[in-house]
Structures are given as structure tokens and as C-alpha cells.
């Protein structure tokens, strides 16, 4: 299944080579945090947040422990709690639904679109009740949700949008980075993500100053920090918060990689284009997108009826393919008794049974790309 060295010939994600290329820059930053007595532990937060916000064209960015933490903090900032309902999808990581449960709200699932696997806007509108407070679209695989349409619905019904763009850093919709039409957006910067740390890390961003301040407040135990992120002299807590800042060493790594975001995203799009050209006449369903969307392709996924067989054969050849979110959230034992909408998700269920993710990352060589394409042509 793997090469003679015990490694995949073509891994699905690969951060090792990138880390090696940026080794000197990363180590210099880590040493500055670890061994400079005049540098506080949170010194990397402010420059990273400023540079991150600038890179994606937003006003505010808040560095957090993970994308999951970002969702929890965002929901708290939107005053979501017991008795409220939050609409989202079932084809996502458990972090999306868990964040809703953790703040005490009720999870309401709606189905997705078959072309790009994002939330079906028409289903959202019919799921809104007097208890609905937030919509969480998930930009799965780097495919941006239709947040223009969702924004219209949210404004009309007095709701807020917390965009789960965990896998979509670099993606754009209507020429804006994901998050532009949301009230708050969270992305994952964990290891193996398109813009990665070496462990867990995330970022919340927004154009709303008050929401940014709330997220920052909840992130830091509910204590008010000054403009330079220095802690207050007293231990007075304005709200009951959490201890969920980004680890400063992870902030160093993310900051070292941020300047390459656009370049790496374009490389992913190039590989996705090659997959599309090679598979367009095969018996598989490829993702398709609206004219507004410019995906970042954290994964390139296809739908095929004999998914499991193809997955086994590709992996035998040393190509790390894989499945995602099987079973879907509404089929998970942990959610057996407390989900709304679980009985009406046919597209979600079909995609869970047929979806296969192919390798895609900026470190893929031409030889590796051709190796994958040859295998697909032979097996399909």
C-alpha cells in the first residue's frame, strides 16, 4: 500500500517539505518566543492577527486554539444559548455540531447541494423558526457556500451567520475571501490544513468591531486586555470566558507561512483543474460551482458508486485517497436523540456513501500528479 520506505508515494497532504523550506524562519521565530526574556508569550498574536486580517481583506482577526474553539467563541459572541436553534449541515466534522451543543443550543440539520456539497439555501429558509438564532454554513473541501443568498435571509429574518470555513482558507466568493458576508468566520490552521501550524490552531475573523471584541473577551477568561493584548493588572472577569488563545509557537509557524497563501492556493487550483480535465469523461461525478465561487480545494473530491473498491485499489498503489464524514452526523450514535431534521437528508446520505477524496497539496510534483492521473485512468 505504500512505498518501500513505509511512506505514501502520493500523500493526501504534506507539510513536511514546506516546513523544511521555511525551517530557518520558523526556528528563528520560535527561538525569539522561547529564549528572549523581553518577549511576552502572546507577542506573536498581534502581528499575526493584523497580517492575517490584511491578507484576507477583513478588519479584525482573533487567533484561537483551534477552529472548534473559534466556533464556540463565535456562538457565545452571538449570545447563542439554551433554547436557541442553530441551522447547519450533517456532512461536516463533529466540531460544527459539538460547538452548538456546548453552548446549549439545539442542532437543526438541513440538506446540502449535490454539485458542491454546501448548504442548500432553500432548505435553510424552510427550517427557520422563532427560536432560530444563527446559521452555520460549512465551506466543505474549500468550496464556498452561497453566503450572498444566506446574508439576504439572515438580514430579513434577524439572524446571524457564523461561517465554518475550517477547510476553506484562500477560497473566494464574489471576489471576496470567505467570511466577507458572514458576521463571524472561523478557519482551521491545524497541521495538514492548507495554511497549517504543527498542531492545533485557528483564526476567527470579522468586519464587526463589537463581535471581534466579544470573541477576544471570551477567548481570554473574560478579562479585558488592552490594545496590545497585554493582560489587565487585576483578575476581574467581565464575563465567564475560556482559556483558548492560539499557542504562541503555533502562531510563529502560521505567520511564517501566511505570505505563501495565495501561491499555494493557486497550486491547488491547478491540480484540481488537471483532475477535472482527466476525469470529465469518466463515470464519476465531479464538483461544480457557481460563477461567484472560486474554491481553494483543501481536498479534491469525486462521487463514484464503487467508492470503497476504488479507495482500496488506489491505496494499494501508494496513493492516499480517503473518505470523509462517514457516517454523517445525523447517523452518529452520539446524536441519536437530539437532532432536528435528521430524517430528511437524502443528498447528505448519498454523498457520504459515494465521496472519495484525492491527494491535493502544493508540494505535489508533476511526477506525483501524473502518477495519480494514470492510476485513475486505469481503474475507472
mmCIF file of C-alpha atoms in Angstrom:
data_model
loop_
_atom_site.group_PDB
_atom_site.id
_atom_site.type_symbol
_atom_site.label_atom_id
_atom_site.label_comp_id
_atom_site.label_asym_id
_atom_site.label_seq_id
_atom_site.Cartn_x
_atom_site.Cartn_y
_atom_site.Cartn_z
ATOM 1 C CA UNK A 1 0.000 0.000 0.000
ATOM 2 C CA UNK A 2 2.960 2.308 0.470
ATOM 3 C CA UNK A 3 6.452 2.755 -0.896
ATOM 4 C CA UNK A 4 9.409 0.695 0.267
ATOM 5 C CA UNK A 5 10.292 3.408 2.774
ATOM 6 C CA UNK A 6 6.963 2.967 4.516
ATOM 7 C CA UNK A 7 5.599 6.253 3.174
ATOM 8 C CA UNK A 8 2.833 7.045 0.750
ATOM 9 C CA UNK A 9 4.051 7.597 -2.804
ATOM 10 C CA UNK A 10 1.427 10.340 -3.035
ATOM 11 C CA UNK A 11 0.113 11.507 0.367
ATOM 12 C CA UNK A 12 -3.165 13.420 0.618
ATOM 13 C CA UNK A 13 -1.487 16.282 2.465
ATOM 14 C CA UNK A 14 2.153 17.082 3.029
ATOM 15 C CA UNK A 15 3.508 19.784 5.314
ATOM 16 C CA UNK A 16 6.955 18.318 5.932
ATOM 17 C CA UNK A 17 8.589 19.726 2.793
ATOM 18 C CA UNK A 18 7.069 23.142 3.381
ATOM 19 C CA UNK A 19 8.359 23.192 6.942
ATOM 20 C CA UNK A 20 11.837 22.273 5.687
ATOM 21 C CA UNK A 21 11.826 25.136 3.182
ATOM 22 C CA UNK A 22 10.843 27.619 5.889
ATOM 23 C CA UNK A 23 13.000 25.996 8.576
ATOM 24 C CA UNK A 24 15.266 28.962 9.306
ATOM 25 C CA UNK A 25 12.406 31.446 9.502
ATOM 26 C CA UNK A 26 10.328 29.180 11.750
ATOM 27 C CA UNK A 27 13.200 28.330 14.097
ATOM 28 C CA UNK A 28 14.199 31.987 14.399
ATOM 29 C CA UNK A 29 10.660 32.912 15.414
ATOM 30 C CA UNK A 30 10.382 30.051 17.893
ATOM 31 C CA UNK A 31 13.713 30.949 19.499
ATOM 32 C CA UNK A 32 12.548 34.540 19.875
ATOM 33 C CA UNK A 33 9.463 33.378 21.772
ATOM 34 C CA UNK A 34 11.242 30.758 23.857
ATOM 35 C CA UNK A 35 14.514 32.428 24.786
ATOM 36 C CA UNK A 36 14.041 36.201 24.611
ATOM 37 C CA UNK A 37 13.198 37.404 28.145
ATOM 38 C CA UNK A 38 11.738 40.625 26.773
ATOM 39 C CA UNK A 39 9.178 38.953 24.516
ATOM 40 C CA UNK A 40 5.872 38.046 26.226
ATOM 41 C CA UNK A 41 4.268 34.713 25.385
ATOM 42 C CA UNK A 42 1.498 36.334 23.356
ATOM 43 C CA UNK A 43 3.842 38.548 21.324
ATOM 44 C CA UNK A 44 3.064 36.731 18.074
ATOM 45 C CA UNK A 45 -0.703 37.278 18.355
ATOM 46 C CA UNK A 46 -0.990 40.927 17.444
ATOM 47 C CA UNK A 47 1.245 40.891 14.331
ATOM 48 C CA UNK A 48 -0.261 37.603 13.134
ATOM 49 C CA UNK A 49 -3.804 38.871 13.643
ATOM 50 C CA UNK A 50 -3.007 42.127 11.844
ATOM 51 C CA UNK A 51 -1.274 40.395 8.933
ATOM 52 C CA UNK A 52 -3.959 37.722 8.661
ATOM 53 C CA UNK A 53 -6.792 40.262 8.546
ATOM 54 C CA UNK A 54 -4.932 42.234 5.888
ATOM 55 C CA UNK A 55 -4.246 39.124 3.790
ATOM 56 C CA UNK A 56 -7.938 38.229 3.551
ATOM 57 C CA UNK A 57 -9.326 41.763 3.385
ATOM 58 C CA UNK A 58 -11.081 41.780 6.760
ATOM 59 C CA UNK A 59 -10.963 44.303 9.592
ATOM 60 C CA UNK A 60 -10.369 42.003 12.558
ATOM 61 C CA UNK A 61 -8.789 38.594 13.205
ATOM 62 C CA UNK A 62 -8.577 36.770 16.541
ATOM 63 C CA UNK A 63 -6.052 33.942 16.993
ATOM 64 C CA UNK A 64 -7.566 30.987 18.856
ATOM 65 C CA UNK A 65 -6.617 27.492 19.985
ATOM 66 C CA UNK A 66 -8.485 25.720 17.163
ATOM 67 C CA UNK A 67 -11.304 26.141 14.671
ATOM 68 C CA UNK A 68 -13.562 24.293 17.112
ATOM 69 C CA UNK A 69 -12.699 26.858 19.770
ATOM 70 C CA UNK A 70 -13.417 29.550 17.204
ATOM 71 C CA UNK A 71 -16.919 28.215 16.605
ATOM 72 C CA UNK A 72 -17.670 28.032 20.329
ATOM 73 C CA UNK A 73 -16.382 31.553 20.929
ATOM 74 C CA UNK A 74 -18.287 32.880 17.912
ATOM 75 C CA UNK A 75 -21.567 31.367 19.076
ATOM 76 C CA UNK A 76 -21.018 32.816 22.543
ATOM 77 C CA UNK A 77 -20.304 36.207 20.981
ATOM 78 C CA UNK A 78 -23.643 35.918 19.154
ATOM 79 C CA UNK A 79 -25.354 35.255 22.515
ATOM 80 C CA UNK A 80 -26.435 31.754 21.497
ATOM 81 C CA UNK A 81 -27.537 29.596 24.396
ATOM 82 C CA UNK A 82 -30.164 27.333 25.886
ATOM 83 C CA UNK A 83 -33.431 27.384 23.951
ATOM 84 C CA UNK A 84 -31.905 28.739 20.736
ATOM 85 C CA UNK A 85 -31.680 26.820 17.460
ATOM 86 C CA UNK A 86 -28.729 26.823 15.066
ATOM 87 C CA UNK A 87 -29.100 25.617 11.475
ATOM 88 C CA UNK A 88 -26.206 23.736 9.873
ATOM 89 C CA UNK A 89 -25.384 20.629 7.812
ATOM 90 C CA UNK A 90 -24.678 16.990 8.607
ATOM 91 C CA UNK A 91 -21.728 16.451 6.246
ATOM 92 C CA UNK A 92 -19.120 18.061 8.440
ATOM 93 C CA UNK A 93 -16.712 17.291 11.222
ATOM 94 C CA UNK A 94 -18.288 16.842 14.641
ATOM 95 C CA UNK A 95 -16.701 20.134 15.707
ATOM 96 C CA UNK A 96 -19.508 22.020 13.942
ATOM 97 C CA UNK A 97 -22.362 20.295 15.734
ATOM 98 C CA UNK A 98 -20.449 19.903 19.012
ATOM 99 C CA UNK A 99 -19.916 23.667 19.226
ATOM 100 C CA UNK A 100 -23.681 24.157 19.025
ATOM 101 C CA UNK A 101 -24.309 21.613 21.773
ATOM 102 C CA UNK A 102 -21.563 23.018 24.001
ATOM 103 C CA UNK A 103 -23.226 26.446 24.148
ATOM 104 C CA UNK A 104 -26.551 24.772 24.981
ATOM 105 C CA UNK A 105 -28.381 25.323 21.693
ATOM 106 C CA UNK A 106 -30.352 22.857 19.564
ATOM 107 C CA UNK A 107 -28.835 21.493 16.347
ATOM 108 C CA UNK A 108 -31.073 21.792 13.274
ATOM 109 C CA UNK A 109 -29.761 19.976 10.200
ATOM 110 C CA UNK A 110 -30.689 20.751 6.601
ATOM 111 C CA UNK A 111 -29.621 19.044 3.395
ATOM 112 C CA UNK A 112 -26.873 20.091 1.014
ATOM 113 C CA UNK A 113 -26.432 20.757 -2.698
ATOM 114 C CA UNK A 114 -25.235 17.856 -4.804
ATOM 115 C CA UNK A 115 -22.993 19.973 -7.018
ATOM 116 C CA UNK A 116 -20.644 21.437 -4.380
ATOM 117 C CA UNK A 117 -21.737 19.783 -1.081
ATOM 118 C CA UNK A 118 -22.544 23.097 0.635
ATOM 119 C CA UNK A 119 -25.712 24.070 2.484
ATOM 120 C CA UNK A 120 -28.946 24.177 0.451
ATOM 121 C CA UNK A 121 -30.190 27.737 0.906
ATOM 122 C CA UNK A 122 -33.803 26.830 0.091
ATOM 123 C CA UNK A 123 -33.788 24.227 2.853
ATOM 124 C CA UNK A 124 -32.440 26.814 5.293
ATOM 125 C CA UNK A 125 -35.366 29.146 4.783
ATOM 126 C CA UNK A 126 -37.917 26.415 5.459
ATOM 127 C CA UNK A 127 -36.095 25.343 8.659
ATOM 128 C CA UNK A 128 -36.216 28.748 10.352
ATOM 129 C CA UNK A 129 -38.443 29.045 13.425
ATOM 130 C CA UNK A 130 -38.954 31.687 16.091
ATOM 131 C CA UNK A 131 -36.132 30.004 18.047
ATOM 132 C CA UNK A 132 -33.555 30.167 15.241
ATOM 133 C CA UNK A 133 -30.643 32.458 16.052
ATOM 134 C CA UNK A 134 -27.688 31.517 13.841
ATOM 135 C CA UNK A 135 -26.961 29.810 10.515
ATOM 136 C CA UNK A 136 -23.655 27.927 10.196
ATOM 137 C CA UNK A 137 -22.790 27.216 6.551
ATOM 138 C CA UNK A 138 -19.813 24.877 6.116
ATOM 139 C CA UNK A 139 -17.414 25.598 3.250
ATOM 140 C CA UNK A 140 -16.531 21.949 2.881
ATOM 141 C CA UNK A 141 -13.364 20.962 0.973
ATOM 142 C CA UNK A 142 -12.688 24.636 0.283
ATOM 143 C CA UNK A 143 -15.984 25.090 -1.594
ATOM 144 C CA UNK A 144 -17.536 28.433 -0.535
ATOM 145 C CA UNK A 145 -21.201 28.408 0.460
ATOM 146 C CA UNK A 146 -23.687 30.821 -1.118
ATOM 147 C CA UNK A 147 -23.362 33.393 1.634
ATOM 148 C CA UNK A 148 -24.829 36.170 -0.515
ATOM 149 C CA UNK A 149 -28.189 34.373 -0.502
ATOM 150 C CA UNK A 150 -27.755 33.410 3.148
ATOM 151 C CA UNK A 151 -27.000 37.035 4.032
ATOM 152 C CA UNK A 152 -30.296 38.127 2.487
ATOM 153 C CA UNK A 153 -32.187 35.524 4.500
ATOM 154 C CA UNK A 154 -30.347 36.357 7.712
ATOM 155 C CA UNK A 155 -30.967 40.088 7.352
ATOM 156 C CA UNK A 156 -34.620 39.536 6.513
ATOM 157 C CA UNK A 157 -35.188 37.220 9.492
ATOM 158 C CA UNK A 158 -32.939 38.913 12.041
ATOM 159 C CA UNK A 159 -30.403 36.076 12.182
ATOM 160 C CA UNK A 160 -26.619 35.901 12.323
ATOM 161 C CA UNK A 161 -24.193 33.892 10.175
ATOM 162 C CA UNK A 162 -21.208 32.095 11.677
ATOM 163 C CA UNK A 163 -19.334 30.669 8.701
ATOM 164 C CA UNK A 164 -17.438 27.428 9.266
ATOM 165 C CA UNK A 165 -14.603 27.895 6.796
ATOM 166 C CA UNK A 166 -12.315 25.461 8.613
ATOM 167 C CA UNK A 167 -11.216 23.934 5.296
ATOM 168 C CA UNK A 168 -11.602 26.998 3.093
ATOM 169 C CA UNK A 169 -8.789 29.444 3.793
ATOM 170 C CA UNK A 170 -7.936 31.035 0.437
ATOM 171 C CA UNK A 171 -11.353 30.390 -1.120
ATOM 172 C CA UNK A 172 -13.301 33.335 -2.502
ATOM 173 C CA UNK A 173 -16.923 34.150 -3.256
ATOM 174 C CA UNK A 174 -17.896 37.135 -5.387
ATOM 175 C CA UNK A 175 -14.174 38.109 -5.416
ATOM 176 C CA UNK A 176 -14.093 38.332 -1.614
ATOM 177 C CA UNK A 177 -12.388 35.883 0.719
ATOM 178 C CA UNK A 178 -14.760 33.539 2.539
ATOM 179 C CA UNK A 179 -16.228 35.253 5.565
ATOM 180 C CA UNK A 180 -16.952 38.584 3.905
ATOM 181 C CA UNK A 181 -20.735 38.094 4.048
ATOM 182 C CA UNK A 182 -20.806 36.410 7.470
ATOM 183 C CA UNK A 183 -20.965 38.013 10.895
ATOM 184 C CA UNK A 184 -18.124 35.803 12.127
ATOM 185 C CA UNK A 185 -15.991 33.203 10.359
ATOM 186 C CA UNK A 186 -13.591 30.591 11.657
ATOM 187 C CA UNK A 187 -10.810 28.736 9.839
ATOM 188 C CA UNK A 188 -8.605 25.858 10.909
ATOM 189 C CA UNK A 189 -4.843 26.272 10.905
ATOM 190 C CA UNK A 190 -4.171 22.781 12.244
ATOM 191 C CA UNK A 191 -1.459 20.521 10.896
ATOM 192 C CA UNK A 192 -2.181 19.291 7.335
ATOM 193 C CA UNK A 193 -4.605 22.143 6.634
ATOM 194 C CA UNK A 194 -3.927 24.414 3.606
ATOM 195 C CA UNK A 195 -2.351 27.010 5.917
ATOM 196 C CA UNK A 196 -1.010 24.954 8.776
ATOM 197 C CA UNK A 197 0.634 25.053 12.156
ATOM 198 C CA UNK A 198 2.334 21.964 13.564
ATOM 199 C CA UNK A 199 -0.511 21.130 15.948
ATOM 200 C CA UNK A 200 -3.810 22.873 16.643
ATOM 201 C CA UNK A 201 -4.591 26.480 15.796
ATOM 202 C CA UNK A 202 -7.445 28.526 14.374
ATOM 203 C CA UNK A 203 -8.492 32.041 13.475
ATOM 204 C CA UNK A 204 -11.770 33.922 13.820
ATOM 205 C CA UNK A 205 -12.314 36.962 11.629
ATOM 206 C CA UNK A 206 -14.980 39.592 11.111
ATOM 207 C CA UNK A 207 -15.626 43.133 9.944
ATOM 208 C CA UNK A 208 -17.650 43.855 13.090
ATOM 209 C CA UNK A 209 -15.629 45.539 15.853
ATOM 210 C CA UNK A 210 -18.046 44.667 18.667
ATOM 211 C CA UNK A 211 -18.131 40.983 17.726
ATOM 212 C CA UNK A 212 -14.335 40.900 17.482
ATOM 213 C CA UNK A 213 -14.087 42.348 20.983
ATOM 214 C CA UNK A 214 -16.550 39.780 22.316
ATOM 215 C CA UNK A 215 -14.627 36.869 20.797
ATOM 216 C CA UNK A 216 -11.394 38.243 22.264
ATOM 217 C CA UNK A 217 -13.053 38.644 25.642
ATOM 218 C CA UNK A 218 -14.412 35.090 25.729
ATOM 219 C CA UNK A 219 -11.064 33.763 24.478
ATOM 220 C CA UNK A 220 -9.155 35.213 27.448
ATOM 221 C CA UNK A 221 -11.110 34.103 30.526
ATOM 222 C CA UNK A 222 -13.445 37.077 30.182
ATOM 223 C CA UNK A 223 -10.710 39.518 31.211
ATOM 224 C CA UNK A 224 -10.303 42.752 29.272
ATOM 225 C CA UNK A 225 -6.910 43.104 27.569
ATOM 226 C CA UNK A 226 -5.504 46.383 26.295
ATOM 227 C CA UNK A 227 -4.939 47.237 22.623
ATOM 228 C CA UNK A 228 -1.570 45.455 22.672
ATOM 229 C CA UNK A 229 -3.101 42.273 24.101
ATOM 230 C CA UNK A 230 -1.472 42.890 27.464
ATOM 231 C CA UNK A 231 -3.430 41.324 30.346
ATOM 232 C CA UNK A 232 -5.141 43.514 32.946
ATOM 233 C CA UNK A 233 -3.449 44.080 36.272
ATOM 234 C CA UNK A 234 -6.466 42.783 38.194
ATOM 235 C CA UNK A 235 -8.208 39.428 37.996
ATOM 236 C CA UNK A 236 -11.614 40.944 37.381
ATOM 237 C CA UNK A 237 -13.675 38.950 34.868
ATOM 238 C CA UNK A 238 -16.236 40.831 32.813
ATOM 239 C CA UNK A 239 -17.834 37.598 31.557
ATOM 240 C CA UNK A 240 -17.340 33.890 32.203
ATOM 241 C CA UNK A 241 -14.849 33.057 29.481
ATOM 242 C CA UNK A 242 -12.403 30.379 28.373
ATOM 243 C CA UNK A 243 -8.650 29.963 28.052
ATOM 244 C CA UNK A 244 -8.477 29.445 24.285
ATOM 245 C CA UNK A 245 -5.740 31.603 22.729
ATOM 246 C CA UNK A 246 -3.509 30.283 19.976
ATOM 247 C CA UNK A 247 -0.285 28.773 21.264
ATOM 248 C CA UNK A 248 2.483 31.323 20.511
ATOM 249 C CA UNK A 249 4.721 28.674 18.939
ATOM 250 C CA UNK A 250 1.933 27.732 16.529
ATOM 251 C CA UNK A 251 1.452 31.432 15.808
ATOM 252 C CA UNK A 252 5.111 31.636 14.747
ATOM 253 C CA UNK A 253 4.641 28.795 12.262
ATOM 254 C CA UNK A 254 1.411 30.169 10.795
ATOM 255 C CA UNK A 255 2.906 33.639 10.473
ATOM 256 C CA UNK A 256 5.903 32.192 8.610
ATOM 257 C CA UNK A 257 3.593 30.528 6.078
ATOM 258 C CA UNK A 258 0.969 33.252 5.631
ATOM 259 C CA UNK A 259 2.836 35.109 2.823
ATOM 260 C CA UNK A 260 2.568 31.968 0.662
ATOM 261 C CA UNK A 261 -1.206 31.516 0.988
ATOM 262 C CA UNK A 262 -2.111 32.819 -2.479
ATOM 263 C CA UNK A 263 0.698 30.907 -4.196
ATOM 264 C CA UNK A 264 -0.228 27.629 -2.523
ATOM 265 C CA UNK A 265 -3.931 28.134 -3.222
ATOM 266 C CA UNK A 266 -3.222 28.657 -6.917
ATOM 267 C CA UNK A 267 -1.196 25.433 -6.979
ATOM 268 C CA UNK A 268 -4.184 23.564 -5.533
ATOM 269 C CA UNK A 269 -6.444 25.069 -8.178
ATOM 270 C CA UNK A 270 -4.022 23.991 -10.892
ATOM 271 C CA UNK A 271 -4.042 20.391 -9.653
ATOM 272 C CA UNK A 272 -7.847 20.462 -9.372
ATOM 273 C CA UNK A 273 -8.022 21.609 -12.993
ATOM 274 C CA UNK A 274 -5.886 18.646 -14.063
ATOM 275 C CA UNK A 275 -8.178 16.248 -12.193
ATOM 276 C CA UNK A 276 -11.204 17.835 -13.832
ATOM 277 C CA UNK A 277 -9.720 17.555 -17.334
ATOM 278 C CA UNK A 278 -8.710 13.923 -16.800
ATOM 279 C CA UNK A 279 -12.000 12.774 -15.256
ATOM 280 C CA UNK A 280 -14.633 14.805 -17.096
ATOM 281 C CA UNK A 281 -15.474 11.914 -19.449
ATOM 282 C CA UNK A 282 -15.253 9.175 -16.818
ATOM 283 C CA UNK A 283 -18.127 7.575 -14.916
ATOM 284 C CA UNK A 284 -17.679 9.819 -11.882
ATOM 285 C CA UNK A 285 -19.405 12.970 -10.689
ATOM 286 C CA UNK A 286 -17.137 15.980 -10.262
ATOM 287 C CA UNK A 287 -17.880 19.025 -8.117
ATOM 288 C CA UNK A 288 -19.223 22.075 -9.953
ATOM 289 C CA UNK A 289 -19.567 25.641 -8.758
ATOM 290 C CA UNK A 290 -21.468 28.849 -9.349
ATOM 291 C CA UNK A 291 -19.873 31.706 -11.264
ATOM 292 C CA UNK A 292 -19.390 33.511 -7.929
ATOM 293 C CA UNK A 293 -17.282 30.765 -6.354
ATOM 294 C CA UNK A 294 -13.517 30.319 -6.531
ATOM 295 C CA UNK A 295 -12.745 27.265 -4.350
ATOM 296 C CA UNK A 296 -9.435 26.702 -2.604
ATOM 297 C CA UNK A 297 -9.631 22.872 -2.818
ATOM 298 C CA UNK A 298 -8.418 21.745 0.568
ATOM 299 C CA UNK A 299 -9.482 18.405 -0.910
ATOM 300 C CA UNK A 300 -10.461 17.369 -4.413
ATOM 301 C CA UNK A 301 -13.438 15.055 -4.096
ATOM 302 C CA UNK A 302 -15.363 12.934 -6.572
ATOM 303 C CA UNK A 303 -18.563 10.893 -6.323
ATOM 304 C CA UNK A 304 -18.476 7.297 -7.526
ATOM 305 C CA UNK A 305 -20.804 4.378 -6.812
ATOM 306 C CA UNK A 306 -17.988 1.867 -6.211
ATOM 307 C CA UNK A 307 -16.154 4.273 -3.921
ATOM 308 C CA UNK A 308 -14.863 1.685 -1.460
ATOM 309 C CA UNK A 309 -13.364 -0.523 -4.175
ATOM 310 C CA UNK A 310 -11.618 2.415 -5.851
ATOM 311 C CA UNK A 311 -10.319 3.614 -2.492
ATOM 312 C CA UNK A 312 -8.739 0.213 -1.799
ATOM 313 C CA UNK A 313 -7.145 -0.020 -5.244
ATOM 314 C CA UNK A 314 -5.710 3.492 -5.145
ATOM 315 C CA UNK A 315 -4.214 2.911 -1.718
ATOM 316 C CA UNK A 316 -2.678 -0.368 -2.907
ATOM 317 C CA UNK A 317 -0.754 1.721 -5.429
ATOM 318 C CA UNK A 318 0.589 4.005 -2.717
ATOM 319 C CA UNK A 319 -1.903 6.818 -3.351
ATOM 320 C CA UNK A 320 -3.521 8.087 -0.168
ATOM 321 C CA UNK A 321 -7.178 8.555 -1.030
ATOM 322 C CA UNK A 322 -9.845 8.639 1.666
ATOM 323 C CA UNK A 323 -13.440 9.113 2.734
ATOM 324 C CA UNK A 324 -14.867 11.965 4.774
ATOM 325 C CA UNK A 325 -17.560 12.181 7.449
ATOM 326 C CA UNK A 326 -18.858 8.629 7.268
ATOM 327 C CA UNK A 327 -21.344 8.187 8.768
ATOM 328 C CA UNK A 328 -22.859 11.655 8.500
ATOM 329 C CA UNK A 329 -23.587 13.433 11.780
ATOM 330 C CA UNK A 330 -27.275 12.503 11.927
ATOM 331 C CA UNK A 331 -26.283 8.823 11.704
ATOM 332 C CA UNK A 332 -23.849 9.046 14.615
ATOM 333 C CA UNK A 333 -24.804 7.292 17.846
ATOM 334 C CA UNK A 334 -23.890 10.370 19.882
ATOM 335 C CA UNK A 335 -26.678 12.327 18.140
ATOM 336 C CA UNK A 336 -29.261 9.573 18.218
ATOM 337 C CA UNK A 337 -31.822 11.536 20.200
ATOM 338 C CA UNK A 338 -31.201 15.265 19.909
ATOM 339 C CA UNK A 339 -31.136 16.490 16.332
ATOM 340 C CA UNK A 340 -33.859 18.261 14.362
ATOM 341 C CA UNK A 341 -34.136 17.433 10.650
ATOM 342 C CA UNK A 342 -32.372 14.063 10.785
ATOM 343 C CA UNK A 343 -34.991 12.249 8.683
ATOM 344 C CA UNK A 344 -34.789 14.416 5.561
ATOM 345 C CA UNK A 345 -31.170 14.494 4.354
ATOM 346 C CA UNK A 346 -31.093 12.300 1.212
ATOM 347 C CA UNK A 347 -28.299 14.197 -0.567
ATOM 348 C CA UNK A 348 -26.122 14.176 2.549
ATOM 349 C CA UNK A 349 -26.541 10.412 2.879
ATOM 350 C CA UNK A 350 -25.860 9.699 -0.795
ATOM 351 C CA UNK A 351 -22.695 11.785 -0.813
ATOM 352 C CA UNK A 352 -21.434 10.122 2.372
ATOM 353 C CA UNK A 353 -21.717 6.767 0.581
ATOM 354 C CA UNK A 354 -20.027 7.849 -2.664
ATOM 355 C CA UNK A 355 -17.465 10.561 -1.926
ATOM 356 C CA UNK A 356 -13.747 9.923 -2.353
ATOM 357 C CA UNK A 357 -11.007 12.483 -1.675
ATOM 358 C CA UNK A 358 -7.942 12.538 -3.922
ATOM 359 C CA UNK A 359 -4.488 13.863 -2.975
ATOM 360 C CA UNK A 360 -4.031 17.584 -3.483
ATOM 361 C CA UNK A 361 -1.436 19.861 -1.931
ATOM 362 C CA UNK A 362 1.090 22.436 -3.169
ATOM 363 C CA UNK A 363 4.051 20.100 -2.645
ATOM 364 C CA UNK A 364 2.765 17.597 -5.231
ATOM 365 C CA UNK A 365 5.300 17.188 -8.021
ATOM 366 C CA UNK A 366 4.403 16.768 -11.684
ATOM 367 C CA UNK A 367 5.517 13.152 -11.367
ATOM 368 C CA UNK A 368 3.126 12.565 -8.457
ATOM 369 C CA UNK A 369 0.236 14.268 -10.254
ATOM 370 C CA UNK A 370 0.810 12.142 -13.355
ATOM 371 C CA UNK A 371 1.065 9.011 -11.184
ATOM 372 C CA UNK A 372 -2.380 9.683 -9.691
ATOM 373 C CA UNK A 373 -3.914 10.530 -13.073
ATOM 374 C CA UNK A 374 -2.527 7.339 -14.631
ATOM 375 C CA UNK A 375 -3.946 5.227 -11.803
ATOM 376 C CA UNK A 376 -7.371 6.846 -12.152
ATOM 377 C CA UNK A 377 -7.437 6.302 -15.912
ATOM 378 C CA UNK A 378 -6.549 2.635 -15.466
ATOM 379 C CA UNK A 379 -9.073 1.991 -12.690
ATOM 380 C CA UNK A 380 -12.077 3.931 -13.997
#
